[in-house]
Amino acid sequence: MFNNMTLSDSAQQEADLPGSVLLIIGMVVVAACLFLAMSLVQFQSTDQPLVTLVVSNLEQSGVENPVTAVLLNFRSYDTLLEVAVLLIVALAVMPFSLQDTRLPFIKVSEPVERSLVLEAFLRWLLPAIIVTSGYLLWTGAVLPGGAFQAGALLAGAGILLLLAGHHSFNFNAPTARLLLVVGLAMFLLVGAGVVLSSGIALAYPVAMAGMLILVIEVAATITIAAVLVLLFCALQIEPLGPQPNRVEKEKHS
Amino acid sequence: MTQALLYGVFGIALFGIGLFGVLAIAHVVKKILAINICGVGVFMVFIANASSGAAPDFVPHAMVLTGIVVAVAGTAMALSLVVRINALEKPEEGA
Amino acid sequence: MISGELFIDLLLGSGALVTAILCLTAKDLFQAILLFISMGLLVTLAWVRLGAWDIAIAEAAIGAGLTGALLIATRRQLNQ
Amino acid sequence: MMWQSTLPLLILLSALVSGVAIFFVSDNKPILRKTLNFFGAGSCVGLILVMISGVYQGQVFETRLPLLPNMDLVLHADALSLLFVALSGFLWLLTTIYAIGYLEQSPNRSRFFGFFSLCVFATIGVALAGNLITFLIFYELLTLTTYPLVVHKGNKASLAAGRKYLIYTMLGGASLLAGVVWLKALAGSLDFTATGILASMPHLDPFHLKVIFALIIIGLGVKAALIPLHGWLPSAMAAPAPVSALLHAVAVVKAGAFGIVRVVYDVYGVEFAQELGLTIILAVMASVTIVYGSTRAVFQDDLKRRLAYSTVSQVSYIALGTAIAGPIATIGGIAHLVHQGLMKITMFFCAGSIAETLGVTKVSQMNGAGKRMPLTMLAFSLAVLGMIGIPPAAGFISKWYLGTGALEAGFYWVLGVLIISSLLNATYFLPILYAAWFKPQQGAWPKEKPKGRLETHWMLMLPPVVTALLALSAGLFADAQFSPLNWVKLIAAREYGSEFVSILAASSQQIPAMWLALGAPLLCALLLVRKQMQQVAHWFLPLSAGIALLAYAISGQGSNTTPWLFFGSVLTLNDTTSTFFLLAVSLWLLAAVFAVNFVKADERKVRFCLFFLLAMCGNFGLVLAQDISGFISFFTLMSLASYGLVVHFDTDEAHQAGKSYMQWAVLGELLLFTGLAGLAFGSIDPSLAGNPEQTYPAWVIGFLLAGFGVKAGLFGLHVWLPMAHPVAPVAASALLSGVMVKAGLLGWLKFIPFGEVAFATYGSVLVVLGLFAAFFGVLVGVTQDNPKALLAYSTMSQMGILIAAVGVGLKYPELWSLLLPAIVLYAVHHGLAKAALFLFAGMNSTLTWHKYRWVCWLAAALPAAALAGLPLTSGAVAKIALKDVVERDLLMGTVLPLTATGTTWLMMRFLQLIAQKQPKKVTGQPDVLQLGAYGTLLILVTVLSYLISQANGTWANHLTAASFWSSAWPVLLGLGIYFITRALPAGDINVAYTEAGSLVRLGAETLSQGLKLLKDEIENTSWQLPQRVVCRQARVVGLAMAAVRSLMTPGVLFALLLCMLLLAMIAAR
Amino acid sequence: MPVIDVASLLPLLIAIPLIGAIFSVLLSTKYAQVLIGLLSALALVLVIGLILVNLPSVDTEFTTPLRYVLAGWEAPLGIALSLDGFSALLLSLTVFLVTVLTFYSAFYFAASPARVRFWPLWWLLVAGINALFLSADIFNVYVTLEIIGLAAVALVALSGNKAGLTAALRYLLVGLLGSLCYLLAVALLYHVYGTLDFAQLAAKAESNPLSWAALALITVGLVLKTALVPLHFWLPHAHGSAPAPVSAILSALVVKASFYLLVRFWMEILAPAVTNEALMLLGILGGTAILWGCVQALRAKRLKLMVAYSTVAQIGYLFLLFPLLMSTEEASASQLAAQQQSALAAVSYFIVAHACAKAAMFIAAGNIIHSLGHDDIAKLQGMAKYMPLSLFTFAIAGGSLIGLPPSAGFIAKWLLLNVAIDTHQWWWVVIILTGGLLAALAIFRVLDQAFIKPEQASDHVAPDNWQKVPVAMPVSGLALALCTMALGFNADLIIDLIAIEGGE
């Protein structure tokens, strides 16, 4: 099933499964889906207790956007773990090198080929994006939007910067590490800190809830942006620092 | 047939398409695409069900948001592995 | 009798399905990625229809946008 | 009490801790490792002793650790577990010593000793396990800890062996686990309890219980090497010798056997198991294993493999004893646990020493090993004899109880199994001893280590000697207070809830001096070990006989009761035994004196002295012994020791005769064993008391007659006699014919209830056979050219008369009171006369005939005339005494006088041969001692029978003309025949007679010849056929044929007898 | 009476590894990471120790699970952590193994640059496992599953070679697919019952098509992650290519995590939707897995691959739980409960036994690779001489896997056999025993090689690239192996812990 994995288009034909097997898989999948759909259609939804619960507790959550309330207050634990997921992925794809730890996070260099249009564009766009993401973050408390969206936007800015060719990021730098963990760290800090006042982990005092959520969200945004940029960087092997496998390759050649 | 139900069925269908794709297609990147399609299908079922009542239920929205982030994280990880395997597979080309 | 709104939903949904199928059956990887991104956008629209604005934004930015960017980057690596 | 609940655990820990500690000792620190080893083994033994003494004081030792819900890890010390624990602990100590010596320079010693200790740890755990699951745990642990030992050498063979071992044991373990789990689901906690736990749970489905039993027995059977689960055991020989020793003697196979005992007794309960019909299956399985294992052993040339198959066979005795389901058989089975352990470990120790010291691993290379390594081979021999079941060694004890127990339970066929097994044991063990002791060394040893002060490293020598001695004393002092047997009786009492206390009434009149008679030869034999003593060894012979005579002289009639010796020994001097003793002691003394100068100059002096003394001791003992075990022990001692006398000259002829002698002796032992077991059973069963008809069933009498008949030269069983008697040195021949042959007669007199029950058929058979032999002996005898051979046939003839007389006694019990003195008289007369003739034949060449022609003739003729029964001689007296009584029997009455005719003819022929062999020129001086001894004997011949008949008051009868004539005419007739035949050309007829003799003798041999042909045919065929399977089958058949052939006549004859017996018993039902 | 509020300690079990991870990222020097690791492990031990010590015993009042409501929002709105006997056992197991493996890793990764990433990922994985065992919310479980899955993949990929990366990729895709199946089931369940909380779901659950569908999806998804035959294909290579401590924790804990969830769903949350046929089906798959895994282990050429296949087989044993839960007509409700309880106890014991043994085994294999540079079984001749401790570890752990007494594996098998016989399903007995025998063959195939004396004299010296391992490495393996043995001597502790009933 998963033994047939290829990377290139050309090999695709050879590695494909025989038609009969495909047919069987298809029939099974269709049957399963039909069953699922049928049972879903037959089911008569009755009540949704959580709808009222969310609305009724929204005031105590510190924010007005119910989604943000769920994410960062009612079910903040999920979000905490989600940030951890991001950290895992960041660590997994991070090109690591012990030499790079002393180099700065952002390195400015002359690009191989300059694109004046892009540079001019960036000069305008970057601040705008940063401001927009700040806005998204801020309004996340009230309107749709929040840390994830803001983080994604910010990441977009970073990627653009990267594409322009003037800058490159070194994620082994201490600053970069800090950026990667700040979201999780802040979340944990706040989550544990509130124990002092409320006695329960992650239970914000109502009065401070809004502020605390914002703090967490800011940190989370930074982390999300950093991680997303990192993800993008990881797929661009060439512009980044030396990879372990590249070192090997050099040895070979 | 209500809107919610319609999207629910579409979601299941998307899940099915993705599932078939994962199982049947050999190309890894496409497998990854198929998994993402699966994910979208699941998210759609979530959202469709959330809107089946009078007012939208926001808890599933939050869950889907989390799910999307997790999905992209997984995808990124898979892609980075693909790239690394590719680099190892073609050493002379990469160098 | 299908109402107009439901018709749009139907259109969006089946559009997403078709693009998904096309995406998986496309011969060229780049094509497939583009189809995937467009499916993401269709789904975003569907979620807007369902009133899930947060999700829609996130899907557009992350699900379609960022994932698409990552896929394209990958493809570039693979084709090098 | 705390210490009572921790002691079992401590014992375990003593092995475990030392084992674990040894792992961490580097190979370069032997001192530390040895210290740890000895500390572990020593403390283990110490703790076991503490526990034993505690149990004797009635304390309960139990460690209980929670293991599972409703299931504890229980270590419990009951009598059975203590037995096994003590065995393991003690043998561990010895094996440790041995292993240190054995592995002195080999690599990975720490690993070896570590696992070794762990192996013992597991064994002790098995022994102490208080419930089935604890047992299972340690049982499996044992598998694991022995595996590294089996593969220790790391070569291909040992790895293959290890793999095989694992596959077998793992399969067994799985089966056992399944059975135990299932049983646990049915019956709960499975604590071992004395009479079984399942018996008290009536609601269980018997079918389930049967299946469970099968599963468990399969599991245990693998380790106990029950067929067909035994395959791993012979391969596991690839392990180093100490491992094999421990594996075979204690750890692995015993764990299986012990488990079977536990399951049958303490889980199922023996009666319940019997009800379920399980024990009979187990018994059959065990029996098949016993026979199969022995049969395979016969064909192994590799010493260790032979021992391994022997183990396969022997361990099943334990299972058999368990399965027979009777208290006595139980005793036998469990006692064998210890006995087999001691004997088998000795053998493996010795095999290892030989391999290590000489590089000898094959039986065929062992020729002369006894000279190079006497102590080791001595230990080996003791063990081997015990294993065969030669009384009074340990193996005999177990077999004895097994046999009696089988009778008790009505399993008659088990006796057959025991006997076949013993026969096979003898077949594969005795040749080893023969090769080691009696064959000369051939070439250099394969890989000899330089000989030091001792024959090998002391650490290799001490353990086997100790274990051999223990095995010997376990049998010798079977009923002593701390003997294994006694301990086992305790166990059996617990299982059956009854008591077995042998109560011997102490006699009022003790005759302690008679111990001197028995002790003197033994002591002298022991003294032979010292070099200085060996130089004066020839004086030991008359000395010890003289002491015996002295002892007899100062003892009155009475008996010695020694409860701790054998099964409680009773030595008695009464009318009959006094007479026989006097006969024996005087003949031994005279023969000893006669032999002094011969021995002094002989190159095999020590050997001769040793066997002479042992045979003497045996002969004295058997005369005195009144109890079964004592009698048979002495009887066997004499039989075996005489072998050394028979083969003394080491000529081919002697060896041939010795072989035949040994075969028949073993056969006789087996027949006796069967008969005496039956007798013993009859005497202990209280329900049969006072009913001689049932106490002495006919088959028992049959076996006794046949068994002693071998020794007494009963026709058909006499074959060895004319071969063996002439080849021995003269003194020995005289003793063989004069007194030892009477042992058979004495056995009859002691154990057959003459005068109480009539056995008309047996009586008639004996009369016919006896009389036939009387003439047959004469006819064959006259054809002989060798005077000693002639005398041997004469012995056969004379014994025929005695046998016929005994037959009359069987037929007419009412005559017995008269017959007994007559028989005794005749026996004494014959003994003296025959001994005199033999001595003369031996002395003949040194006599100065030309000087003292008439003295010589007189000296020769006097005993000859006495034997012939010339009027006024002791012969005439004896014959008349006999004739008066037996006239009642028509046949006997008619034919008896005619025997004198034959004897006369024979004696004339003897004198003729003597005359022919008169030396022309005498070299050297005649031996004064010989002359003196012979003279004394002559006086005895002439006077003693007169004195006896005088005492009887029958002397006057002989002086009447009628009686004179009645004894004279047959003699005259004999003289006539002699002179007629003398005219015939001599020599040719000799051949004809010999042929006739062998024809009669070996109808059976023809059969075996046929079988041999068949075998050859098959063997030839098999070489031509390439297919492996065919070869294999053909080989098996061929080997079976060879087995039959190697048993030769005794075997065939025995088989026939057995068949007949079985038929008889079947018909009787 | 408990001295402290035990429930309030529960979040610490998640927070401590997360903090450990954060500091491991920030302080990337060798000693700092090791120190952080040891401190975190110590803290975890302390916390779990406090929890266990203060856990009320089963006979008194602890009949309902401990519960800690996070963020102060009760379910269904919020998320709660809960702890019952089963999860307490698994948590203790996790903490124990993590402690030992942390110690081991400190040496294993001492010279490897991979440690920079290893340590944070390690602690994130631990956090995920702990979170999963504590979770009482089905969506939260999804997130923890993802944490575990992604962290595990990242750890497998640390090996950096092509085989490892490919195995990691396959593992990742499988994990993602399994998680998505699970997530779809969550969507359906939430749709039907309107709650995500275990206890509330269990109270509301009934037998209807959507429940069945959800249960089927959950089962498929989790079986995929647990690597039950026939969905085991990804496991051997993933476990076989990872660095030793990672293999150890993957085999010992990660597959158990998804199995734990299956048990939760089948025995508690969706119990009403369960049918006997479905239970039997899982059982048959389990039986197949036992035999198949063992046979493959026998055929494996590499040591770690063999160990990994043995994991496939051992997972099969775990799934024998399900048929043993079956109700029969004559059994009363209380009898059924007792039977299920004992079946669960048996399987829990299996989990513990296998976890310790397998971890020990991977450590031993890791040591061998570390010093030889390969793990080709055919080239292990004479290992017994060079690496006695590692080999001893391997042997003891192997004994436990085979189910030889005295080991935890034996007790586990014993319990399992007991239940099988009690429920009259004797065929499992046959399969269990056969599995044990096959496992024995596989294990002793290795030991055999190790005992062979190298044939040529020149081989007498150690193999060329022989590298001595620090003594701490074999010792930590040995400690685990000895633990499996020690557990074989008293099963009461663990069984009592399991007896603390959860849920219902």
Coordinates of N, CA, C and O in Angstrom, one line a residue, chain A residues 15 28 30 32 49 57 73 75 78 95 97 108 112 126 138 145 154 174 203 250:
Chain A
A15 N 5.2 2.2 -10.8 CA 4.9 1.9 -9.4 C 3.4 1.8 -9.1 O 3.0 1.5 -8.1
V28 N -14.2 -0.5 -2.2 CA -14.2 -0.4 -0.8 C -14.4 1.0 -0.3 O -15.2 1.3 0.6
V30 N -15.6 3.5 -1.9 CA -16.9 4.0 -2.3 C -18.0 3.5 -1.3 O -18.8 4.2 -0.8
A32 N -17.5 2.4 1.7 CA -17.4 3.1 3.0 C -18.0 4.4 3.0 O -18.7 4.8 3.9
P49 N -25.7 21.5 22.4 CA -25.6 22.2 23.7 C -24.5 23.2 23.8 O -24.6 24.2 24.5
N57 N -21.0 31.8 27.9 CA -19.7 32.0 28.6 C -18.8 33.0 27.9 O -17.7 33.2 28.4
N73 N -9.3 30.2 25.2 CA -9.8 30.1 26.6 C -10.4 28.8 26.9 O -9.9 28.0 27.7
R75 N -10.8 26.0 25.2 CA -10.0 24.9 24.8 C -8.6 25.3 24.5 O -7.9 24.8 23.6
D78 N -5.8 22.7 23.9 CA -5.6 22.2 22.5 C -4.6 23.1 21.8 O -3.7 22.6 21.1
P95 N 17.4 22.9 9.4 CA 18.7 22.5 9.0 C 19.6 22.8 10.2 O 19.7 24.0 10.6
S97 N 23.1 22.9 12.4 CA 24.6 23.0 12.2 C 25.1 23.7 13.5 O 24.6 24.7 13.9
V108 N 22.5 39.7 5.7 CA 22.2 40.5 4.5 C 23.4 40.3 3.5 O 24.5 40.3 3.9
V112 N 22.3 37.2 -6.1 CA 22.9 36.8 -7.3 C 22.4 37.6 -8.5 O 23.1 38.2 -9.3
L126 N 6.1 45.1 2.5 CA 6.4 44.5 3.8 C 5.8 45.2 5.0 O 5.1 44.6 5.8
W138 N -5.1 41.8 16.3 CA -5.8 42.7 17.3 C -7.3 42.4 17.2 O -8.0 42.3 18.2
G145 N -10.3 36.1 12.7 CA -8.8 36.4 12.6 C -8.2 36.1 13.9 O -8.9 35.7 14.8
L154 N 2.3 37.2 8.4 CA 3.7 37.6 8.7 C 4.7 36.7 8.0 O 5.7 37.2 7.5
P174 N 20.7 32.0 18.1 CA 19.9 32.0 19.4 C 18.6 32.8 19.2 O 17.6 32.4 19.8
A203 N -6.5 28.7 33.6 CA -7.8 29.4 33.9 C -7.4 30.9 34.2 O -7.0 31.2 35.3
E250 N 30.0 16.7 -0.7 CA 31.3 17.4 -1.0 C 32.5 16.4 -0.8 O 33.4 16.4 -1.6

